[in-house]
Coordinates of C-alpha atoms and ligand atoms in Angstrom, one line a residue:
M1 CA 0.2 0.1 -0.2
T2 CA 1.6 3.4 -0.8
I3 CA 0.3 6.2 1.6
I4 CA 0.3 9.6 0.2
A5 CA 1.2 12.5 3.3
P6 CA 1.3 16.4 2.9
A7 CA 5.5 16.5 3.6
D8 CA 5.0 18.2 6.9
A9 CA 7.1 17.2 9.8
A10 CA 5.1 14.3 11.0
A11 CA 4.8 12.9 7.5
I12 CA 8.8 12.9 7.1
G13 CA 9.8 11.3 10.7
E14 CA 7.9 8.9 9.6
A15 CA 9.4 8.3 6.2
A16 CA 13.0 8.1 7.9
A17 CA 11.6 5.6 9.6
I18 CA 10.3 3.8 6.8
L19 CA 13.9 4.5 4.7
R20 CA 16.1 3.4 7.9
D21 CA 13.5 0.0 7.7
G22 CA 14.1 0.1 3.7
G23 CA 11.1 1.0 2.7
L24 CA 10.9 3.3 -0.3
V25 CA 9.5 7.1 0.1
A26 CA 8.7 9.5 -3.0
F27 CA 10.3 12.7 -2.2
P28 CA 10.1 16.0 -4.2
T29 CA 13.4 17.7 -4.4
E30 CA 14.4 21.2 -7.1
T31 CA 14.5 19.2 -9.8
V32 CA 11.7 16.2 -10.2
Y33 CA 10.6 13.4 -7.5
G34 CA 13.4 11.4 -6.1
L35 CA 12.0 7.4 -5.7
G36 CA 14.5 6.8 -2.4
A37 CA 15.9 4.3 -0.5
D38 CA 18.2 4.3 2.4
A39 CA 22.3 4.6 0.0
T40 CA 23.8 2.0 2.7
Q41 CA 21.2 -0.7 2.5
A42 CA 21.3 -2.9 -0.8
W43 CA 18.2 -4.8 -1.0
A44 CA 16.7 -1.4 0.3
V45 CA 18.0 -0.2 -3.4
A46 CA 17.5 -3.1 -5.3
R47 CA 13.2 -2.5 -4.6
I48 CA 13.8 1.2 -6.6
Y49 CA 15.1 -1.1 -9.7
D50 CA 12.4 -3.4 -9.4
A51 CA 9.8 -0.5 -9.1
K52 CA 10.9 1.4 -11.9
D53 CA 11.6 -2.2 -13.8
R54 CA 15.1 -0.4 -14.5
P55 CA 18.4 -2.0 -15.3
S56 CA 19.9 -3.0 -11.9
F57 CA 23.6 -2.3 -13.6
N58 CA 22.2 1.6 -13.5
P59 CA 23.9 3.9 -11.0
L60 CA 22.2 5.9 -8.4
I61 CA 22.5 9.1 -7.5
A62 CA 23.2 9.7 -3.6
H63 CA 21.6 12.9 -1.9
V64 CA 23.4 14.3 1.6
A65 CA 23.2 17.1 4.0
D66 CA 26.1 19.0 2.9
I67 CA 29.1 19.3 1.2
D68 CA 31.1 16.9 4.3
A69 CA 28.9 14.1 4.6
A70 CA 29.2 14.0 -0.2
R71 CA 33.0 14.0 0.9
R72 CA 32.9 11.2 2.8
E73 CA 31.2 9.3 -0.1
A74 CA 33.8 10.8 -2.9
A75 CA 36.8 12.1 -3.3
L76 CA 36.3 15.5 -4.4
P77 CA 39.0 17.1 -6.8
E78 CA 39.6 20.9 -6.1
S79 CA 37.6 22.1 -9.3
A80 CA 34.6 19.9 -8.0
L81 CA 34.7 21.8 -4.4
S82 CA 34.7 24.7 -6.0
L83 CA 31.4 23.7 -8.1
A84 CA 30.0 22.4 -4.8
A85 CA 30.5 25.6 -3.2
A86 CA 28.4 27.7 -5.8
F87 CA 25.7 25.2 -6.7
W88 CA 25.5 22.8 -3.6
P89 CA 22.2 23.2 -2.2
G90 CA 20.9 22.8 -5.7
P91 CA 20.4 21.0 -8.8
L92 CA 24.1 19.6 -9.5
T93 CA 25.4 16.1 -9.2
I94 CA 28.6 15.4 -9.4
V95 CA 30.3 12.0 -10.4
A96 CA 34.1 11.2 -8.4
P97 CA 36.0 8.7 -7.6
L98 CA 35.0 6.4 -4.4
A99 CA 36.0 8.3 -1.1
P100 CA 37.9 5.4 1.1
G101 CA 35.1 4.0 3.9
G102 CA 32.1 5.6 2.4
S103 CA 29.1 4.3 3.0
I104 CA 27.0 3.8 -0.2
C105 CA 26.5 0.2 -1.6
D106 CA 27.9 -0.9 -4.4
L107 CA 24.5 -2.0 -5.8
A108 CA 23.7 1.7 -5.6
R109 CA 27.0 2.4 -7.8
A110 CA 26.2 -0.4 -10.1
G111 CA 29.7 -1.7 -8.7
L112 CA 30.8 1.3 -10.3
P113 CA 34.3 2.9 -8.4
S114 CA 32.9 6.4 -8.4
V115 CA 29.7 7.9 -7.0
A116 CA 27.3 10.6 -8.0
V117 CA 26.9 12.7 -5.1
R118 CA 24.4 15.8 -4.8
V119 CA 23.1 18.2 -2.3
P120 CA 19.6 18.9 -2.9
A121 CA 17.6 22.4 -1.9
H122 CA 14.2 21.3 -1.5
P123 CA 13.4 21.8 2.2
V124 CA 11.6 18.6 2.2
A125 CA 14.4 16.7 0.9
Q126 CA 16.6 18.0 3.1
A127 CA 15.1 17.1 6.1
L128 CA 14.2 14.0 5.0
I129 CA 18.0 13.3 4.4
A130 CA 19.0 14.7 7.8
A131 CA 15.9 12.6 9.7
L132 CA 17.3 9.7 8.7
G133 CA 21.2 10.3 8.8
R134 CA 22.6 9.0 5.7
P135 CA 22.6 9.2 2.0
I136 CA 19.1 8.9 0.4
A137 CA 19.8 6.8 -3.1
A138 CA 17.1 8.5 -5.7
P139 CA 16.9 8.3 -9.1
S140 CA 13.5 10.3 -10.7
A141 CA 10.8 8.5 -9.3
N142 CA 9.3 7.3 -12.5
R143 CA 8.3 3.8 -14.6
S144 CA 11.7 2.7 -16.7
G145 CA 10.7 4.8 -19.8
H146 CA 8.3 7.4 -18.5
V147 CA 9.0 11.5 -18.5
S148 CA 10.6 12.6 -14.6
P149 CA 7.9 13.4 -12.5
V150 CA 7.0 16.9 -10.9
T151 CA 4.0 16.3 -9.1
A152 CA 2.5 13.8 -6.2
A153 CA 0.1 12.7 -8.6
H154 CA 2.5 12.1 -11.4
V155 CA 4.8 10.0 -8.8
A156 CA 1.2 8.2 -7.9
Q157 CA 0.9 7.4 -11.0
D158 CA 3.8 5.2 -11.9
L159 CA 4.4 3.8 -8.7
A160 CA 1.3 3.4 -6.5
G161 CA 1.4 0.4 -4.8
K162 CA 5.2 0.1 -5.7
V163 CA 6.7 3.1 -2.9
D164 CA 5.8 3.2 0.2
M165 CA 5.1 6.5 1.4
I166 CA 4.8 9.6 -1.3
L167 CA 5.7 12.8 0.3
D168 CA 3.3 15.6 -1.1
G169 CA 5.7 18.6 -1.5
G170 CA 3.6 20.0 -4.5
R171 CA 5.2 21.0 -7.8
T172 CA 8.8 21.0 -7.9
P173 CA 10.1 24.2 -8.9
A174 CA 12.9 23.4 -11.8
G175 CA 11.1 20.6 -13.0
L176 CA 14.3 19.0 -14.8
E177 CA 16.7 17.2 -13.6
S178 CA 19.9 18.1 -11.9
T179 CA 23.2 18.9 -14.7
I180 CA 25.5 15.7 -13.7
V181 CA 29.5 16.7 -14.1
S182 CA 32.2 13.8 -13.5
F183 CA 35.5 14.7 -12.4
C184 CA 36.7 10.6 -13.2
E185 CA 38.5 12.2 -16.1
A186 CA 41.3 14.1 -16.9
S187 CA 39.1 17.2 -17.5
P188 CA 35.5 17.6 -16.5
L189 CA 32.8 15.9 -18.4
Q190 CA 29.4 17.0 -18.7
L191 CA 27.2 13.9 -18.4
R192 CA 23.6 15.1 -18.7
P193 CA 22.7 18.6 -19.3
G194 CA 20.4 20.2 -16.7
A195 CA 19.0 22.8 -14.5
V196 CA 22.4 24.1 -13.5
A197 CA 23.2 26.0 -17.1
R198 CA 26.8 25.0 -18.7
E199 CA 27.7 28.3 -19.2
A200 CA 27.3 28.7 -15.1
I201 CA 29.9 26.0 -14.3
E202 CA 31.8 26.7 -16.7
K203 CA 32.9 30.2 -15.4
I204 CA 33.5 28.8 -12.0
L205 CA 35.8 26.5 -13.3
G206 CA 37.8 28.6 -15.8
E207 CA 37.3 25.6 -18.3
K208 CA 35.2 24.5 -20.6
L209 CA 33.4 21.2 -20.0
S210 CA 34.1 18.4 -22.2
A211 CA 31.4 16.3 -23.8
P212 CA 32.0 12.4 -22.8
A213 CA 32.7 10.1 -26.4
R214 CA 29.7 9.2 -27.9
S215 CA 30.5 5.6 -27.6
E216 CA 31.1 5.5 -24.3
V217 CA 28.4 4.8 -22.0
V218 CA 29.3 7.1 -18.9
A219 CA 25.5 7.6 -17.9
P220 CA 23.6 4.3 -18.6
G221 CA 20.7 6.5 -18.0
M222 CA 21.2 8.5 -21.3
T223 CA 20.2 6.4 -23.8
P224 CA 19.0 8.2 -26.9
S225 CA 15.4 7.6 -25.9
H226 CA 15.2 7.9 -21.8
Y227 CA 12.6 10.5 -22.0
A228 CA 9.6 9.2 -23.3
P229 CA 5.9 10.0 -23.5
A230 CA 3.9 8.0 -25.3
A231 CA 2.9 10.6 -28.3
R232 CA 5.0 11.3 -30.7
L233 CA 7.3 14.4 -31.4
R234 CA 8.5 16.3 -34.4
L235 CA 10.6 18.9 -33.5
E236 CA 11.7 22.2 -34.7
A237 CA 8.4 22.4 -36.3
H238 CA 7.2 25.8 -37.4
E239 CA 3.2 25.2 -38.6
L240 CA 1.3 22.9 -37.9
E241 CA -0.1 19.7 -39.9
E242 CA -3.3 17.9 -39.9
G243 CA -4.0 15.6 -36.5
E244 CA -1.3 17.2 -34.8
A245 CA -1.4 18.9 -31.1
A246 CA 1.6 21.8 -30.2
L247 CA 4.2 21.8 -27.9
D248 CA 4.8 25.6 -28.2
F249 CA 7.7 28.3 -26.9
G250 CA 7.0 31.9 -26.8
G251 CA 3.6 31.6 -29.0
R252 CA 5.6 31.1 -32.2
L253 CA 2.5 27.9 -33.4
A254 CA -0.1 29.0 -31.7
A255 CA -0.4 31.7 -33.9
R256 CA -0.3 29.1 -36.5
A257 CA -2.8 26.5 -34.9
K258 CA -6.4 26.0 -36.3
S259 CA -9.2 26.6 -33.2
G260 CA -9.8 23.3 -31.3
T261 CA -5.6 22.2 -31.6
L262 CA -4.4 21.3 -28.1
V263 CA -1.5 24.2 -27.9
L264 CA 0.6 23.8 -24.8
D265 CA 3.2 26.5 -24.2
L266 CA 6.4 25.7 -22.5
S267 CA 7.0 30.0 -22.0
P268 CA 4.6 32.0 -23.8
S269 CA 7.1 34.7 -22.8
G270 CA 9.8 32.6 -24.0
D271 CA 11.6 32.1 -20.4
L272 CA 13.7 29.3 -20.6
V273 CA 13.7 29.0 -17.1
E274 CA 9.6 28.8 -16.8
A275 CA 9.7 25.9 -20.0
A276 CA 12.0 23.7 -18.3
A277 CA 9.6 23.5 -15.1
N278 CA 7.0 23.3 -17.5
L279 CA 8.5 20.5 -19.6
F280 CA 7.7 17.0 -17.9
A281 CA 3.6 18.2 -16.8
H282 CA 3.3 19.6 -20.5
L283 CA 5.2 16.2 -22.1
R284 CA 2.7 14.0 -19.5
E285 CA -0.6 16.0 -20.4
F286 CA -0.7 15.0 -24.0
D287 CA -0.5 11.8 -23.0
A288 CA -3.2 11.8 -20.8
R289 CA -5.4 13.2 -23.3
H290 CA -4.3 10.5 -25.3
I291 CA -2.4 12.5 -27.7
A292 CA -0.6 10.7 -30.2
N293 CA 1.6 13.4 -32.7
V294 CA 2.7 16.2 -31.5
A295 CA 4.7 19.6 -33.5
V296 CA 7.2 21.1 -31.2
A297 CA 8.3 24.3 -31.5
H298 CA 12.1 25.1 -31.6
V299 CA 13.8 26.2 -28.5
P300 CA 16.4 28.1 -28.2
E301 CA 20.0 26.3 -27.7
R302 CA 21.5 29.2 -24.7
G303 CA 21.0 28.3 -20.9
L304 CA 18.8 25.8 -20.2
G305 CA 17.5 25.3 -23.4
E306 CA 20.6 22.7 -24.2
A307 CA 18.8 20.4 -21.4
I308 CA 15.2 21.3 -22.7
N309 CA 16.1 20.4 -26.2
D310 CA 18.3 17.1 -24.8
R311 CA 15.0 15.7 -23.2
L312 CA 12.7 16.8 -26.3
R313 CA 15.5 14.9 -29.0
R314 CA 15.7 12.1 -26.6
A315 CA 11.6 12.4 -26.2
S316 CA 11.1 11.9 -29.9
A317 CA 13.7 9.4 -30.2
P318 CA 12.7 5.6 -31.6
R319 CA 11.6 3.7 -28.7
N320 CA 12.9 -0.3 -29.7
T321 CA 16.7 0.9 -28.9
A322 CA 15.8 1.4 -25.5
S323 CA 17.4 -1.0 -23.3
L324 CA 18.9 0.7 -20.6
R325 CA 15.9 3.7 -19.7
D326 CA 15.5 5.1 -16.8
Ligands
TXA401 O1 17.6 16.2 -9.9 C1 18.0 14.2 -10.2 O2 19.5 14.2 -10.6 C2 16.8 13.8 -9.9 C3 16.5 13.9 -8.0 C4 15.5 13.1 -7.7 O3 17.5 14.1 -8.0 N1 17.6 12.2 -10.2 C5 17.5 11.7 -10.9 O4 18.4 10.5 -11.1 O5 17.6 12.4 -12.2 P1 18.5 9.6 -12.5 O6 18.7 8.2 -11.5 O7 17.2 9.0 -13.3 O8 19.7 9.7 -12.9 C6 20.9 9.7 -12.6 C7 22.1 9.9 -13.5 C8 21.6 8.5 -14.4 O9 22.2 9.0 -15.7 C9 22.7 7.9 -14.1 O10 23.4 6.9 -15.1 C10 23.8 9.1 -13.5 O11 23.2 9.9 -12.9 N2 25.0 8.1 -12.8 C11 24.4 8.1 -11.7 N3 25.7 7.3 -11.1 C12 27.3 7.7 -11.6 C13 28.2 7.1 -11.9 N4 29.5 6.9 -10.5 N5 29.0 7.2 -12.8 C14 28.5 7.7 -14.2 N6 26.9 8.1 -14.6 C15 26.2 7.9 -13.0
MG402 MG1 15.2 9.3 -14.5

């Protein structure tokens, strides 16, 4: 049975007790909802993979209280620490070699000699980590291959009956997952674009972020069709074809839509932060309305546009290649 509770102090205390007992709790972060387990208990972590139908070799992000807690798990080089100081708490995930004596179980790291850590900014996530007193392993709280959830209702749609408790903290503000930067190679790699813009990270680092080599599966969740709604998306549309709904940006397509056409605008004013926050909710809305075909307006590639376009390309990719979606 799944308890869905407003995320007040009593519910957070109950949620921490569930995690301590090896249970699963979905909770809001500033990016998307996470499906959490105690990161130190392998069998609890195994339940995450089971609930999501996710391949078990896909490593998870460990959510920790602060920089000190992150350093107990990951050997963070100076440059990683400067990013941590600039962006934590917040939507940045750092991948680094394991620290000696780290507590995160092998399964949460998919056996890798590295670990992904992040200090979330959302007060509910922070309170839950504090109440548990240990890192919380949490992927996005969706079934494998579905878009990431930004409301408790989305989590319930995907995971009711599979998660012990859902802490309802309202809609998540960023609506886009964290940016992932790896410090496991000679120079920092951006493994996934996300809610912190590449430019902001490069400014702190004083160098460009590299992209992982295409053949390398450094972030196994980043397969081409990872973010897949049921609707077929046609990107970079300048007009609407017969029978299509529209995912608009800045009102570009609305101007050309016939009356009666469903048009959801990521940001009528053309604001990329607002667009990021609306992205997954709008994709879910098309599915909820059983829309088959969606024309997607051009979204500029600057700032958060890089991450938005990345998710849109994945959402529009053919489905049958996705063996590793998370
Ligand atoms: O915003 C977020 O990051 C959300 C919230 C809940 O924190 N979490 C999230 O987790 O998006 P998930 O599991 O859906 O994506 C985590 C990504 C995956 O692509 C995974 O492969 C990668 O992080 N990852 C985790 N540990 C890694 C490691 N040691 N090396 C390389 N990639 C890693
Ligand atoms: Mg995910």
